[in-house]
Every structure is written in structure tokens, then in C-alpha cells.
Coordinates of C-alpha atoms and ligand atoms in Angstrom, one line a residue:
Chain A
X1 CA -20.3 18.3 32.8
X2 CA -18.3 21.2 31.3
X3 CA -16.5 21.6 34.3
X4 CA -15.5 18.0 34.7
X5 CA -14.6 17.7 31.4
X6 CA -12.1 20.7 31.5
X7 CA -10.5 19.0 34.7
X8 CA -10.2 16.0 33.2
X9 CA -9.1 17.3 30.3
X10 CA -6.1 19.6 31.8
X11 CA -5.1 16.9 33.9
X12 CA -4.7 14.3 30.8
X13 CA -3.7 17.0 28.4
X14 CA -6.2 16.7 26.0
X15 CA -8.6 19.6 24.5
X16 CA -11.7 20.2 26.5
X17 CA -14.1 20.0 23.6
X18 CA -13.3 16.3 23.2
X19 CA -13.1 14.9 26.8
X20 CA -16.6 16.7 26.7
X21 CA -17.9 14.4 23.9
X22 CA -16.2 11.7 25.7
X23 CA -18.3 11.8 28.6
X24 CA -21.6 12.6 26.5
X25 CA -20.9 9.2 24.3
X26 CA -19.7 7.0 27.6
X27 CA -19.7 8.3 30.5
X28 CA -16.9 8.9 33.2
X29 CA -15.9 5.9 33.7
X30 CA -15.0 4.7 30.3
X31 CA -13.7 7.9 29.3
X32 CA -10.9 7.4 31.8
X33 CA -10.4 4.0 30.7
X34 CA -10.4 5.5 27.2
X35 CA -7.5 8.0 28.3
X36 CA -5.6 5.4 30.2
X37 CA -5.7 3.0 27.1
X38 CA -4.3 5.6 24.8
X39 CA -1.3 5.8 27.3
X40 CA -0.3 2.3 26.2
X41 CA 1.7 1.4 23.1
X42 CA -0.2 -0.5 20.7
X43 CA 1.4 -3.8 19.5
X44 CA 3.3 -4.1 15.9
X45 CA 1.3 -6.0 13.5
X46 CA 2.2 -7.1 10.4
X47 CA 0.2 -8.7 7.1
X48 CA 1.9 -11.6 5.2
X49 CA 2.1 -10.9 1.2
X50 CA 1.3 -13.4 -0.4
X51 CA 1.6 -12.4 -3.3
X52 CA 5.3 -12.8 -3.2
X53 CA 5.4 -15.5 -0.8
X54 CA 3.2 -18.5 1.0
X55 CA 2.7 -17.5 4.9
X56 CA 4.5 -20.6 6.6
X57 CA 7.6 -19.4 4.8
X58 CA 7.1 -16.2 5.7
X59 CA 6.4 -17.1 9.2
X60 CA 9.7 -19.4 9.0
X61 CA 12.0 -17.1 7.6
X62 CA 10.7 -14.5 10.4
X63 CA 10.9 -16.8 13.1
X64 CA 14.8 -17.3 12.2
X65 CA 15.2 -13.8 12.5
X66 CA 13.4 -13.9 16.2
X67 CA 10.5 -12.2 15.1
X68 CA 7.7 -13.3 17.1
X69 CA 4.6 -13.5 15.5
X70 CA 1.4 -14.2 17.3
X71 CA -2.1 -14.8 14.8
X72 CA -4.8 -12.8 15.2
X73 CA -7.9 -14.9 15.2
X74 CA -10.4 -13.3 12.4
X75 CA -7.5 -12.4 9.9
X76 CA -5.1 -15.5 7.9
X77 CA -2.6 -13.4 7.1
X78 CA -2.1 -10.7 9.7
X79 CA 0.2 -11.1 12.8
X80 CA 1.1 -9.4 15.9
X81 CA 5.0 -9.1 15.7
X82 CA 7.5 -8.4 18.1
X83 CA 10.8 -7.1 16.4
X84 CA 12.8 -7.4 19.2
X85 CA 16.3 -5.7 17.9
X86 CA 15.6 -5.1 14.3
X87 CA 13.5 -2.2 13.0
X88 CA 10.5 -3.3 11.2
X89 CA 11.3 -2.2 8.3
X90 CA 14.8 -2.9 7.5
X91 CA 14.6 -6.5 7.5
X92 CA 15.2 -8.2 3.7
X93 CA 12.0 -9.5 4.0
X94 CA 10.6 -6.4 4.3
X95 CA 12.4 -4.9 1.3
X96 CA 11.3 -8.3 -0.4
X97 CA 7.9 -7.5 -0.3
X98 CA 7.4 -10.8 2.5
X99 CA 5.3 -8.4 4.5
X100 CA 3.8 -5.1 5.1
X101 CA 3.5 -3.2 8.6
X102 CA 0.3 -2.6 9.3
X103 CA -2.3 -2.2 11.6
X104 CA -4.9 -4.9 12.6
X105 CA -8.1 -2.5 12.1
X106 CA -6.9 -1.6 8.6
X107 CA -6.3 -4.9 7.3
X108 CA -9.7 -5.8 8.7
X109 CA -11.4 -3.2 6.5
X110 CA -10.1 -4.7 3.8
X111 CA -11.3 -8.2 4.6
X112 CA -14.6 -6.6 5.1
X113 CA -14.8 -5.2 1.3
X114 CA -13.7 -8.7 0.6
X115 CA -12.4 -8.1 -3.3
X116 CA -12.6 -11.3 -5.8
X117 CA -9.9 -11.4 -8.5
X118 CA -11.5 -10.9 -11.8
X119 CA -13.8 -7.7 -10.4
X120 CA -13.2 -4.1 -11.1
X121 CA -12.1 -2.1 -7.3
X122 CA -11.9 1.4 -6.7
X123 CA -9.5 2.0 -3.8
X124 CA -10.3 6.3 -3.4
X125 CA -7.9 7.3 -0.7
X126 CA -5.4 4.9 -1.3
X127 CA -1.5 6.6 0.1
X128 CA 0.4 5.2 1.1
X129 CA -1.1 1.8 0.1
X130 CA -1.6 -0.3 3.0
X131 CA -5.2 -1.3 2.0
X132 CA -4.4 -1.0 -2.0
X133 CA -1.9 -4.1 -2.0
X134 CA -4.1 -5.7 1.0
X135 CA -6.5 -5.4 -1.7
X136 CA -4.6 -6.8 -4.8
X137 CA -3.4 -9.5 -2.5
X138 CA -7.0 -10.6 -2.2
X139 CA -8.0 -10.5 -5.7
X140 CA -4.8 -12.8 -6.1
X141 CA -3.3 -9.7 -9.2
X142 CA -6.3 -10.8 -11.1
X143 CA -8.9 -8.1 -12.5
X144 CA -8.2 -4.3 -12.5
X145 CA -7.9 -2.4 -9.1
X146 CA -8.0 1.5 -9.4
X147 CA -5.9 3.4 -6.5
X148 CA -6.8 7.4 -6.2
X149 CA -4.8 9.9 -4.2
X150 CA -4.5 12.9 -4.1
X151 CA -1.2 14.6 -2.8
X152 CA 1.7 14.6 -4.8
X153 CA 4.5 13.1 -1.9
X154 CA 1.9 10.6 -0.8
X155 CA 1.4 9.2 -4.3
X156 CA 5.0 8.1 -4.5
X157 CA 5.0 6.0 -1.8
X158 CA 1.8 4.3 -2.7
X159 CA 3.2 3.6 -5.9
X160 CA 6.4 2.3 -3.8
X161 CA 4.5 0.1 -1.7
X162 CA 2.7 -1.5 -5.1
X163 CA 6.0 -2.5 -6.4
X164 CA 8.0 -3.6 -3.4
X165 CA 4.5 -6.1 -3.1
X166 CA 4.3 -7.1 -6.2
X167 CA 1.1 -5.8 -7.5
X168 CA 0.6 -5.7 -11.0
X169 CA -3.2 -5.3 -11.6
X170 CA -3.2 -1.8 -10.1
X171 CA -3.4 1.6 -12.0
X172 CA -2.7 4.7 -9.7
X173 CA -3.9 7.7 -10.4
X174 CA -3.3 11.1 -8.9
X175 CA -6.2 13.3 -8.7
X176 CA -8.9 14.4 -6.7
X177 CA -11.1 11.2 -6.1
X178 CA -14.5 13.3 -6.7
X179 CA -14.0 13.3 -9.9
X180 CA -13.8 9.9 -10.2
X181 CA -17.2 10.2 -12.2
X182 CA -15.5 11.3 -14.9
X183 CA -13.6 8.0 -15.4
X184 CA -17.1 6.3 -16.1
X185 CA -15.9 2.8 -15.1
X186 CA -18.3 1.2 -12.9
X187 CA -16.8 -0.7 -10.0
X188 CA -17.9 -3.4 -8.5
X189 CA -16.2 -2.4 -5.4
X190 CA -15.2 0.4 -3.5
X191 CA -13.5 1.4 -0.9
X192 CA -13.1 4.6 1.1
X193 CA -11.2 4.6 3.4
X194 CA -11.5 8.5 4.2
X195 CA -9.5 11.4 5.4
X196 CA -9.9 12.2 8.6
X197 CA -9.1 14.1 12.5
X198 CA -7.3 10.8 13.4
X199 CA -9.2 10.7 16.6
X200 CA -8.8 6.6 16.5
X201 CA -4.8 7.5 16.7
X202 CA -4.2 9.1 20.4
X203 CA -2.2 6.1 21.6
X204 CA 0.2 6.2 18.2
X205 CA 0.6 10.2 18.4
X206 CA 0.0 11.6 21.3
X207 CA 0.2 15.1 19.3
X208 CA -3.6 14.4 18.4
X209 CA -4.5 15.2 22.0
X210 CA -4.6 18.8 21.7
X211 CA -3.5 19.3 17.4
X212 CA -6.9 19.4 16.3
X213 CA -10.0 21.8 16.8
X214 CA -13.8 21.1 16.4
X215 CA -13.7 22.9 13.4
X216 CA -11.0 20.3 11.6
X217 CA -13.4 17.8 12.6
X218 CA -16.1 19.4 10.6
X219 CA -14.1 20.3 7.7
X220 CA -13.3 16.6 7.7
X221 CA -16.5 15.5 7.9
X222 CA -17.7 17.6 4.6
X223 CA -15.3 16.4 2.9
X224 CA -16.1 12.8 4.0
X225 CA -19.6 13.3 3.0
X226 CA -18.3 14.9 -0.6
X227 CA -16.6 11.3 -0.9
X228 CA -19.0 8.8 -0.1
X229 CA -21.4 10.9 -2.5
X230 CA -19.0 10.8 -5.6
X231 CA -18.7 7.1 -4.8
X232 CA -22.1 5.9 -4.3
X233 CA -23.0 7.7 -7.7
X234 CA -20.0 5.7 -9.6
X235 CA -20.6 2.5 -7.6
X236 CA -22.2 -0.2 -9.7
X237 CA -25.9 -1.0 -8.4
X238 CA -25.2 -4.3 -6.3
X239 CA -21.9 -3.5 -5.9
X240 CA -20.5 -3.0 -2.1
X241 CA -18.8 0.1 -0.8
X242 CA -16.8 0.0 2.7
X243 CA -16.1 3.4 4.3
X244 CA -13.6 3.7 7.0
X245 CA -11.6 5.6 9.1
X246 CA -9.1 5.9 11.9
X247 CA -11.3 8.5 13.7
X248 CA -13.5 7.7 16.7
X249 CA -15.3 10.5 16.2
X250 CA -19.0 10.3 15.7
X251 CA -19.0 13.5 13.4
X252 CA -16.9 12.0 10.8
X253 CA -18.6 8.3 11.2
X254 CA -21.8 7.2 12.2
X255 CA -23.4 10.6 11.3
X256 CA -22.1 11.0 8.0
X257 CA -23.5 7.3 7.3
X258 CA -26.7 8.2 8.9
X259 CA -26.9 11.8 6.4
X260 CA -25.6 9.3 3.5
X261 CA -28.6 7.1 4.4
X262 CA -31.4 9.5 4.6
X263 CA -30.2 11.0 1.1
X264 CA -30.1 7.4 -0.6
X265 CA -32.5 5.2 0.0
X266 CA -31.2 2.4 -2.3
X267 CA -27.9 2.0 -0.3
X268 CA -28.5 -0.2 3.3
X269 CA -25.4 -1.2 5.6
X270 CA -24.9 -4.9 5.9
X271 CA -23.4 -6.9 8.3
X272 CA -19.5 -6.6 8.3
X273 CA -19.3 -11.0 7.8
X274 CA -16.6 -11.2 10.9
X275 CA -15.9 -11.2 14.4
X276 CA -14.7 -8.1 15.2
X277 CA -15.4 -4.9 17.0
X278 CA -18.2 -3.2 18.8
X279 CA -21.2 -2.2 17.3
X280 CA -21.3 1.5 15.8
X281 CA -23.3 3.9 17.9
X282 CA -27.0 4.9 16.8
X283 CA -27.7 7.1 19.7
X284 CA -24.2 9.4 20.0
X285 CA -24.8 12.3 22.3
X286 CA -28.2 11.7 22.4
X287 CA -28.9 11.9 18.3
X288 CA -31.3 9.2 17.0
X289 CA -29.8 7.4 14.1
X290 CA -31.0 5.1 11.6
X291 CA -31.1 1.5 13.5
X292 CA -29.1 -0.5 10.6
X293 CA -25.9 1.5 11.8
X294 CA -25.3 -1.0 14.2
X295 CA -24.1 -3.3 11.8
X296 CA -21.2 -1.3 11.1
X297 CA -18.2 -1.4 13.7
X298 CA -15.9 -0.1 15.9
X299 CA -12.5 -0.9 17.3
X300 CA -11.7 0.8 20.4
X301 CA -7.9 1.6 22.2
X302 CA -10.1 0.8 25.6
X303 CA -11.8 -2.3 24.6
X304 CA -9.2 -4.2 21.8
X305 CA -6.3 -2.3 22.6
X306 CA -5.4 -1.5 19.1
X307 CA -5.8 2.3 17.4
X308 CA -9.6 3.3 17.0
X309 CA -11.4 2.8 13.9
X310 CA -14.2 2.7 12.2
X311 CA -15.5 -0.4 9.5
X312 CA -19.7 0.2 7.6
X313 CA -20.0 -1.9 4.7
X314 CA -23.2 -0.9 2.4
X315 CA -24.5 -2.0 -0.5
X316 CA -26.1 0.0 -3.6
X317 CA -29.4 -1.9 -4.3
X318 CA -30.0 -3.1 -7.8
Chain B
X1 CA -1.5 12.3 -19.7
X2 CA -2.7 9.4 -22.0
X3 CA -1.6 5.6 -22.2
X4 CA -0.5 5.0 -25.4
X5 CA 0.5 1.4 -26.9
X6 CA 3.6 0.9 -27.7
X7 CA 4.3 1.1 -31.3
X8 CA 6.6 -1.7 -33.4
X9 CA 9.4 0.1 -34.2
X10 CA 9.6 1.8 -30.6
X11 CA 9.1 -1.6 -29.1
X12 CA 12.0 -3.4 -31.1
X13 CA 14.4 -0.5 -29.7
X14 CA 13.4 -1.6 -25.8
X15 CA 14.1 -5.5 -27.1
X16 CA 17.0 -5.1 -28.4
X17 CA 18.6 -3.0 -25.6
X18 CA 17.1 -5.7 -23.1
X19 CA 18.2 -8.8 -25.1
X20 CA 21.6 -7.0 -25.8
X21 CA 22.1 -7.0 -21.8
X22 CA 20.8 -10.3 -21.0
X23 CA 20.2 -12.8 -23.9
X24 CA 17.8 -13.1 -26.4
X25 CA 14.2 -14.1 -26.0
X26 CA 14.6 -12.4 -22.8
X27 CA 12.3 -9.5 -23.4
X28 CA 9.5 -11.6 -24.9
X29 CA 9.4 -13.6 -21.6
X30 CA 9.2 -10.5 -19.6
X31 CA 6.2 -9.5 -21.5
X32 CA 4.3 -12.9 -22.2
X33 CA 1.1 -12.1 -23.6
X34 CA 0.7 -8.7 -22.1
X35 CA 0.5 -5.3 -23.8
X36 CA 3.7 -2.6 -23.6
X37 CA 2.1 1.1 -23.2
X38 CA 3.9 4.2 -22.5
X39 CA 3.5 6.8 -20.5
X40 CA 5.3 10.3 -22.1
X41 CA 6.0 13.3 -20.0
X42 CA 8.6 15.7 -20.5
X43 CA 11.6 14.1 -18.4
X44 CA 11.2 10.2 -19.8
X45 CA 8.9 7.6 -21.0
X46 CA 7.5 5.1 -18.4
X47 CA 7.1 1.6 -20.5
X48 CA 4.4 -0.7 -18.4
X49 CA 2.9 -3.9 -19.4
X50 CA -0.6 -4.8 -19.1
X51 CA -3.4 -7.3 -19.9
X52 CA -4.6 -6.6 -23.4
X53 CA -8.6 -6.5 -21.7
X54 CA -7.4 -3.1 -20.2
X55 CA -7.1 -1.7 -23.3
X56 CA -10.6 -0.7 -23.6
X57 CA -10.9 0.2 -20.1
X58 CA -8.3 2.7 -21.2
X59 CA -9.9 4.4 -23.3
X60 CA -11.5 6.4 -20.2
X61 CA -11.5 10.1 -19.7
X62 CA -8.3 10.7 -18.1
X63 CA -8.3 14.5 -17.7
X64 CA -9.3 15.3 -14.6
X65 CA -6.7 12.4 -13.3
X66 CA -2.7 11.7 -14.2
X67 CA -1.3 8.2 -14.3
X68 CA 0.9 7.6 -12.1
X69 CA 1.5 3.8 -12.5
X70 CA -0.3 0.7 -14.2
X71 CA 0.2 -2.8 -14.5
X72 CA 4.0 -4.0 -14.3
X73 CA 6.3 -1.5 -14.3
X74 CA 9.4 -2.2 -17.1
X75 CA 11.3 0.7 -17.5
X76 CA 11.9 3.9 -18.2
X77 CA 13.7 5.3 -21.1
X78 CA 15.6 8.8 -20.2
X79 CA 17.3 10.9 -23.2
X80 CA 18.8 7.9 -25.2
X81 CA 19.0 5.3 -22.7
X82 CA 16.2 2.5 -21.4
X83 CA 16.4 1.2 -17.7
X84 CA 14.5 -1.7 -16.7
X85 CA 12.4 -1.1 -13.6
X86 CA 13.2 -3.1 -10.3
X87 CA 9.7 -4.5 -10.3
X88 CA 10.7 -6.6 -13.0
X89 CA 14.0 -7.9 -12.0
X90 CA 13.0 -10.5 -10.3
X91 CA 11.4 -12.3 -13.1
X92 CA 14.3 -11.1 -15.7
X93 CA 16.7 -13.3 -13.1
X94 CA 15.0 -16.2 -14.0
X95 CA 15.0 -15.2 -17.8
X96 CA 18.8 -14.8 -18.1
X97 CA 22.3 -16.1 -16.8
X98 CA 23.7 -13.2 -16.0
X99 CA 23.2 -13.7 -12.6
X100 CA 25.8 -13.0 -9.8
X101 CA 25.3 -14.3 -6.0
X102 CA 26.8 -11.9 -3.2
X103 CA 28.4 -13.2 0.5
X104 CA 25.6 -11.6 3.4
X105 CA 27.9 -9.0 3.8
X106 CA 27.7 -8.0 0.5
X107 CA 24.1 -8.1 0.1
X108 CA 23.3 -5.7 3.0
X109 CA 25.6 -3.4 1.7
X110 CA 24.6 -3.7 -1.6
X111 CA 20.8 -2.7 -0.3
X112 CA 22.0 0.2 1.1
X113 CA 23.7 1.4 -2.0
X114 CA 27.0 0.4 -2.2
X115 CA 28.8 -1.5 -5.0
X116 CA 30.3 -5.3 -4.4
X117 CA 33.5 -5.7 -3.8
X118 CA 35.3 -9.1 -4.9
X119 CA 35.6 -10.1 -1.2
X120 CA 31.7 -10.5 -1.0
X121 CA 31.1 -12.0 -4.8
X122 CA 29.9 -15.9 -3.9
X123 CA 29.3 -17.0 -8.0
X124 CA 29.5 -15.6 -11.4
X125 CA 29.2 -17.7 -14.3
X126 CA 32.0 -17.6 -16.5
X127 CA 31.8 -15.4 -19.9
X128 CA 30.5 -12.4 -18.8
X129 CA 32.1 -9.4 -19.7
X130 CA 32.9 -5.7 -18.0
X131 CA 30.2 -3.0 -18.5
X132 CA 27.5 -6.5 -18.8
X133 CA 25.1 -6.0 -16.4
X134 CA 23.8 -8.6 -14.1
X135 CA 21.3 -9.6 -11.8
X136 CA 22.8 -10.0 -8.0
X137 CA 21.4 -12.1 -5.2
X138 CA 22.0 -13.4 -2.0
X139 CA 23.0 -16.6 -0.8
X140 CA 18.9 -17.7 0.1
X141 CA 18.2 -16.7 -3.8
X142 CA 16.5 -13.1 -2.8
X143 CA 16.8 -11.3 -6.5
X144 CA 18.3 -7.7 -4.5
X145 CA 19.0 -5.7 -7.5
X146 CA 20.8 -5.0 -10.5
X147 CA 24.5 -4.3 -11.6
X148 CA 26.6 -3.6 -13.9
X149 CA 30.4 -5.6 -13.8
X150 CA 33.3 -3.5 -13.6
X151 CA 35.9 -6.8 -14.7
X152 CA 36.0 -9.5 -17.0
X153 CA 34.8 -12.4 -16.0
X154 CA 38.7 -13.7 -16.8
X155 CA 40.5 -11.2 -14.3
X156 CA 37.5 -11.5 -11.7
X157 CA 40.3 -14.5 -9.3
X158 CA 43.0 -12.5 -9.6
X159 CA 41.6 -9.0 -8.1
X160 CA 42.4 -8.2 -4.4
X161 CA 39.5 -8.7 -1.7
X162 CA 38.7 -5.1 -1.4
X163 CA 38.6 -4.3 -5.1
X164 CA 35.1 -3.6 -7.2
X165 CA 33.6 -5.8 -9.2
X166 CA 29.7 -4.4 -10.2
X167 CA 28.4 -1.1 -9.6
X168 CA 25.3 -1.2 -8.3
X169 CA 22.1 0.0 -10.9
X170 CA 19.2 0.0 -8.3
X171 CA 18.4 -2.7 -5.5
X172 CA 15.5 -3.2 -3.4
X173 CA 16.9 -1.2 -0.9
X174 CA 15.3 1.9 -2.7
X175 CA 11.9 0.9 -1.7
X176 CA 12.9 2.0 1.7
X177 CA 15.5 4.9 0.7
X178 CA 13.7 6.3 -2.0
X179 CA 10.2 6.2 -1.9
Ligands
SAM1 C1 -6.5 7.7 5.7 S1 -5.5 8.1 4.4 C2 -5.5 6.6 3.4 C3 -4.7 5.4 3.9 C4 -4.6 4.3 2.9 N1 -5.9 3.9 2.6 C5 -3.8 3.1 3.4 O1 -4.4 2.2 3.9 O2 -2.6 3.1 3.3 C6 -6.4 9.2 3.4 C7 -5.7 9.6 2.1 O3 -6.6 10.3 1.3 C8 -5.9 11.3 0.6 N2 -7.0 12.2 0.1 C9 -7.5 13.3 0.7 N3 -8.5 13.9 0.0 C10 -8.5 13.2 -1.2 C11 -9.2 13.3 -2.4 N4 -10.2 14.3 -2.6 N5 -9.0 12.5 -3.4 C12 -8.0 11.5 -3.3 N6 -7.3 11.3 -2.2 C13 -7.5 12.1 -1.2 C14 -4.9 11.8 1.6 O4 -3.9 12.5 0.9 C15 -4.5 10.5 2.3 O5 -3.4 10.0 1.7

């Protein structure tokens, strides 16, 4: 298997170590569907704001402006878009607050958390904001969401993004979202939508085929574990947690969930409540993982044609 | 870096400065029945207004984090001088008259910047003096911005095409230049 993998992998230009756990998690022949798929652009999406504006007008004003929007089945407010001469971004409506680019994964994590107005949200990785005014959106402004980042840059254009929206129920703090103990407010919800290698994001930056070593995907992976521990602890028992991230790396997914698992018993993954995805793995490269983990999901470039992600919701039992 | 509330006397300096600029009463509409805190740090302080629940929830231990933004931004007072935020100029347009509607020309450029010229100014309601400032928007009624007139309202017909009229404060274009 070595050997094919390091043909494979010279001929595509990717690093051998991860054409290697290609194969190992599906075989030949989906790996080089995998690699062909991440050859193809993925489509614009976009998610209407609400908060500043209804979605016909949106969709109207758009439409004038030859946007084509297309719906995407399990999501209201998010739309493929196809900007034919304009830049995404430097249309008025964009500057209004009318929309936000984004991509159809991520606003399906945040449907999964599925935030009320009135509850208390913890959004822990939240730059530059995409899922932070997804989430204020949802809980229509009403009750108190908490954004964390951590770097400095990032931080400003989160806070950007959570004006040019409209969000008001937000309070952004900069630090390191560990700590978030410290705050002793206890959420009702929580998401984490983690750092990561960015495996899920070949077909967007092709850069990520050789840019990152086993070793970053282990450092990310401790650091994801770090999280979901400071997070679970703060987490209010019945409350729901969603972890995330744009990495279709096993390492930094279904394993950390499965070490999460084993360490607390009163936290179980339940089902994401839409159509979407494939089931998570429970057997990568041969490991045998805790059953429930097929609940959680995965989008694919290969199967769904959109960047790879990953989606578990969990609970904390009362 | 705490969140403080506002006190009186610090909070009758921001309404007067904003009902100086665009009428009175127009502050007290901004802020409805929310609470004004501040946020100090060396350069400014960042006036925000939030529900008066999250007082209590700000009485959290903040030291391991630094608040970067909460509730509705207002403004930010620099040295001497208070500057309403451009969150909140959307709803001030609907609070005051000072209100000024630019030609599509003149709103793209005044998103990327740039000042209006007399040859893109569409309405302005008679009174209003140079140095007022004034809330500009396009023809669809998109709230773009802030400026500040650089003519009387009196002398506004009588200027050539190409000369100034406002100065631009801030406009929404900043959310893509800026941030
Ligand atoms: C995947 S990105 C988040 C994307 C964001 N949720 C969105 O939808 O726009 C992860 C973010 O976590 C931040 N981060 C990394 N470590 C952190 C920590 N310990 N505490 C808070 N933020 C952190 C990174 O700077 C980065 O902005």
C-alpha cells in the first residue's frame, strides 16, 4: 500500500502520508474519486440575513442584479449563488448586511445546534463569524450569545461581520476559549467549531495538498481535545454541544469524539435532526469506535461536492 | 477590561452631542429601554447599549478575557469628541431629518470613500446648515453612511455639478475596507 500510495500521491501532488490514509479509510477507488473531486471548484453559497431583511426580498433584490440563486433543500435560508460579473462581496447588499458568503456545511452546523432566542450560546472559535451571526440570526437577537476568539486580526473581523449583520445580542470576547471556565456562565448551548488541518478544504486551496505534516494534524487534534474538555465542563447539564470542523481527517474528528466519550460518560451524540451527510466513521483504519458516532456526519468533496466537514451534536446528560 | 454603566452626568454629555447633531429626543430613541455601558482603554471609550438583564451576567470574571464588543455598538468618544457608530445609523435615520438621498452614482462612490458632490445629491430637506451632519442614502432607501454638509442648505442650487457638498464620516463601505 505504501508504494501505491506514494505513486498516487506524486502523480496528484499530494503528501504521501495522506493518500496513505486515503486508501486505509476507502479504498482505491474512492480515493481517486476523492482527488478528482477536489480538482473541481466548489459552488458559491450564500445565507440570507434575516435579521436585516425577509428572504423573498433578498432573493428579489438579487435576482435584479442577476444573481442566480438556487435553494438548497435542508437549509431556508442558504443558497447556491452564481455571481456572474460581480464579486460577491461588493454588491450593496452585501455591505447592507442582506447576506453573508458562506459555505453550505457551515451553515448546516449551525442549524444542527439549532439556538432558541431567549437561551444563553457560547460560540468558542467564533472568527471571522460566519456561524456567530448564523447563530444570532436564529435566536432572532433575543437572549445573550457569547463569541470567543482568540487572535487579535481575526477578532476584528468577527466583530465586523456582527455589525454589518446586525447582531446586537452578541458579546465578543478575545481570549483563549479554555478559560472559558472562568466566566462561570453556564450555557445552554455551545458550539465548537474547532481549529483545525483543514483537510475538508483541498478543493478551495489547493496549497493544503502538501502544506501540512502529520504532526500539525496531531497538534490540532490536542488542542481540539483541550477544547471540547473546557466546554463540556462549562456546558449546562442538558444542554447540547456541536463540534465541528472543516477537516476530514479522522484524527481530529471521529477519534477525538470517541476519547471525549470514553472520558465522559454523561455526554452521548444524538442524531444531527436533518438530511444531510454521510454517516461519521466508527471503524477508521481499522480502530473500533464507540457505535453512537454514527450519528454524527460528514460531508464529502466526492460525494456532495461541497468542501469536507465534519457535524456531532452531543448532549451533557442531566 | 471591565463594563462599566454609564454614569448620569457622562451620559447627558453623549445626549447632548447626539441631539445637538440631529434633534432632540433622538438619543433616547436610540437607546429605548436599554442600558449605555462603556468600555475604557487608553485610546477612547467604546459606549454600547444593552438589555438591562445582562447586567448581572456582567458581573462575570473577565480577567482571563477582553471585551471586544457587546450589544449595539453607539459610539466612541476619542479625546473630546463622541462619534456614533455605523451600527447605529441606520436606526438614527429614522430618528431624525437630517437625512440626505444620493444619485447611484453617488452612492457607490460614497461607499468607497469619497465625498458627494452636488451633481449626485437627489434630496435634502431644507434648513440644514454647513458643518450639520446628516444621514445619506440611496435612491432604494439603503441608510450608506454618515456626513457631514460642507454648504448651507440656501447655497446648495446654486453650486456647480462637480462641487462638494458633505464629506463623508463613515459608510458601510468600511465593513469591507476596513475590517
Ligand atoms: C475554524 S475557525 C472558526 C470559523 C468560525 N466559526 C466561522 O464560522 O466563521 C477556528 C478559529 O478558532 C480560533 N482559535 C484557535 N484557538 C483558539 C482558542 N484557544 N480560543 C479561542 N479561539 C481559538 C482561530 O483563531 C480561528 O479563528
Amino acid at each position: 500500500m505504501r508504494e501505491k500510495a506514494k505513486a498516487i500521491a506524486k502523480k496528484h501532488g499530494y503528501l504521501p502520508y495522506m493518500i496513505e490514509r486515503y486508501l486505509s479509510l476507502w479504498g482505491e477507488e474512492e480515493t481517486l474519486q476523492f482527488i478528482d473531486a477536489c480538482e473541481r471548484p466548489i459552488r458559491t453559497a450564500i445565507r440570507v440575513n434575516t435579521l436585516r431583511t425577509s428572504i423573498d426580498e433578498t432573493i428579489a433584490r438579487l435576482d435584479k442584479k442577476g444573481v442566480n440563486l438556487e435553494r438548497v433543500p435542508w437549509l431556508e435560508e442558504g443558497f447556491y449563488a452564481e455571481f456572474a460579473n460581480v464579486s460577491s462581496g461588493a454588491l450593496f447588499e452585501h455591505l447592507l448586511g442582506f447576506y453573508y458568503v458562506q459555505g453550505i456545511p457551515s451553515m448546516s452546523v449551525v442549524r444542527t445546534l439549532d439556538p432558541k432566542p431567549g437561551e444563553i450560546v457560547f460560540d468558542l472559535a467564533a472568527a471571522p463569524g460566519g456561524k456567530t451571526t448564523h447563530i444570532a440570526q436564529l435566536m432572532n437577537n433575543e437572549g445573550m450569545l457569547i463569541a470567543i476568539e482568540q487572535d487579535k486580526k481575526r477578532v476584528s473581523t468577527l466583530v465586523g461581520n456582527i455589525h454589518r449583520c446586525g447582531v446586537t445580542n452578541t458579546l465578543v470576547l478575545r481570549g483563549d476559549a479554555k478559560k472559558i471556565s472562568t466566566l462561570e456562565i453556564v450555557p445552554d448551548r455551545i458550539l465548537l467549531d474547532a481549529p483545525c488541518s483543514g483537510e475538508g478544504l483541498i478543493p478551495i486551496d489547493p496549497t493544503r495538498k502538501t502544506s501540512k505534516t502529520m504532526a500539525d494534524i496531531r497538534y490540532c487534534a490536542t488542542k481540539q481535545d483541550e477544547l471540547l474538555e473546557a466546554a463540556i465542563s462549562s456546558l449546562r447539564p442538558g444542554g447540547t454541544i456541536v463540534y465541528s470542523t472543516c477537516s476530514i481527517a479522522p484524527e481530529e474528528n471521529e477519534i477525538v469524539i470517541d476519547d471525549l466519550l470514553s472520558k465522559h460518560p454523561e455526554v452521548k451524540i444524538v442524531p444531527i435532526g436533518l438530511e444531510f451527510g454521510v454517516p461519521a466513521y466508527t471503524k477508521p483504519y481499522g480502530l473500533m469506535l464507540d457505535e453512537s458516532i454514527a450519528l454524527a456526519r460528514r460531508f464529502l468533496p466526492h460525494i456532495h461536492g461541497l468542501e469536507g466537514f465534519f457535524i456531532c451534536k452531543m448532549v451533557k446528560e442531566e | 477590561m471591565p463594563v462599566e454603566l454609564v454614569d448620569p452626568v457622562e451620559w447627558s454629555k453623549i445626549r447632548e452631542t447626539i441631539d445637538d447633531e440631529f434633534g432632540p429626543g433622538t438619543t433616547q430613541g436610540l437607546r429605548g429601554n436599554l442600558a449605555p455601558v462603556v468600555i475604557r482603554s487608553e485610546q477612547s471609550n467604546s459606549y454600547y447599549l444593552i438589555p438591562m438583564v445582562w447586567m448581572k451576567q456582567l458581573e462575570i470574571q473577565l480577567q482571563d478575557f477582553e471585551v471586544r464588543s457587546i450589544g449595539i455598538w453607539l459610539g466612541d468618544r476619542v479625546k473630546e469628541q463622541f462619534r456614533v457608530g455605523l451600527p447605529v445609523i441606520e436606526k438614527l435615520g429614522r430618528l431624525t431629518r437630517n437625512r440626505i438621498i444620493v444619485s447611484r452614482r453617488g452612492a457607490e462612490s460614497f461607499t468607497y470613500g469619497r465625498s458627494i458632490l452636488k451633481e449626485s445629491l437627489v434630496k435634502i430637506p431644507n434648513g440644514l446648515r454647513r458643518g450639520q451632519k446628516v444621514v445619506v442614502y440611496n435612491e432604494e432607501g439603503d441608510c450608506l453612511g454618515l456626513a457631514s454638509l460642507t454648504v448651507d442648505y440656501d447655497r446648495v442650487d446654486r453650486l456647480q455639478p462637480d462641487r462638494l457638498v458633505a464629506k463623508n464620516l463613515t459608510d458601510i463601505g468600511l465593513y469591507i475596507r476596513y475590517y
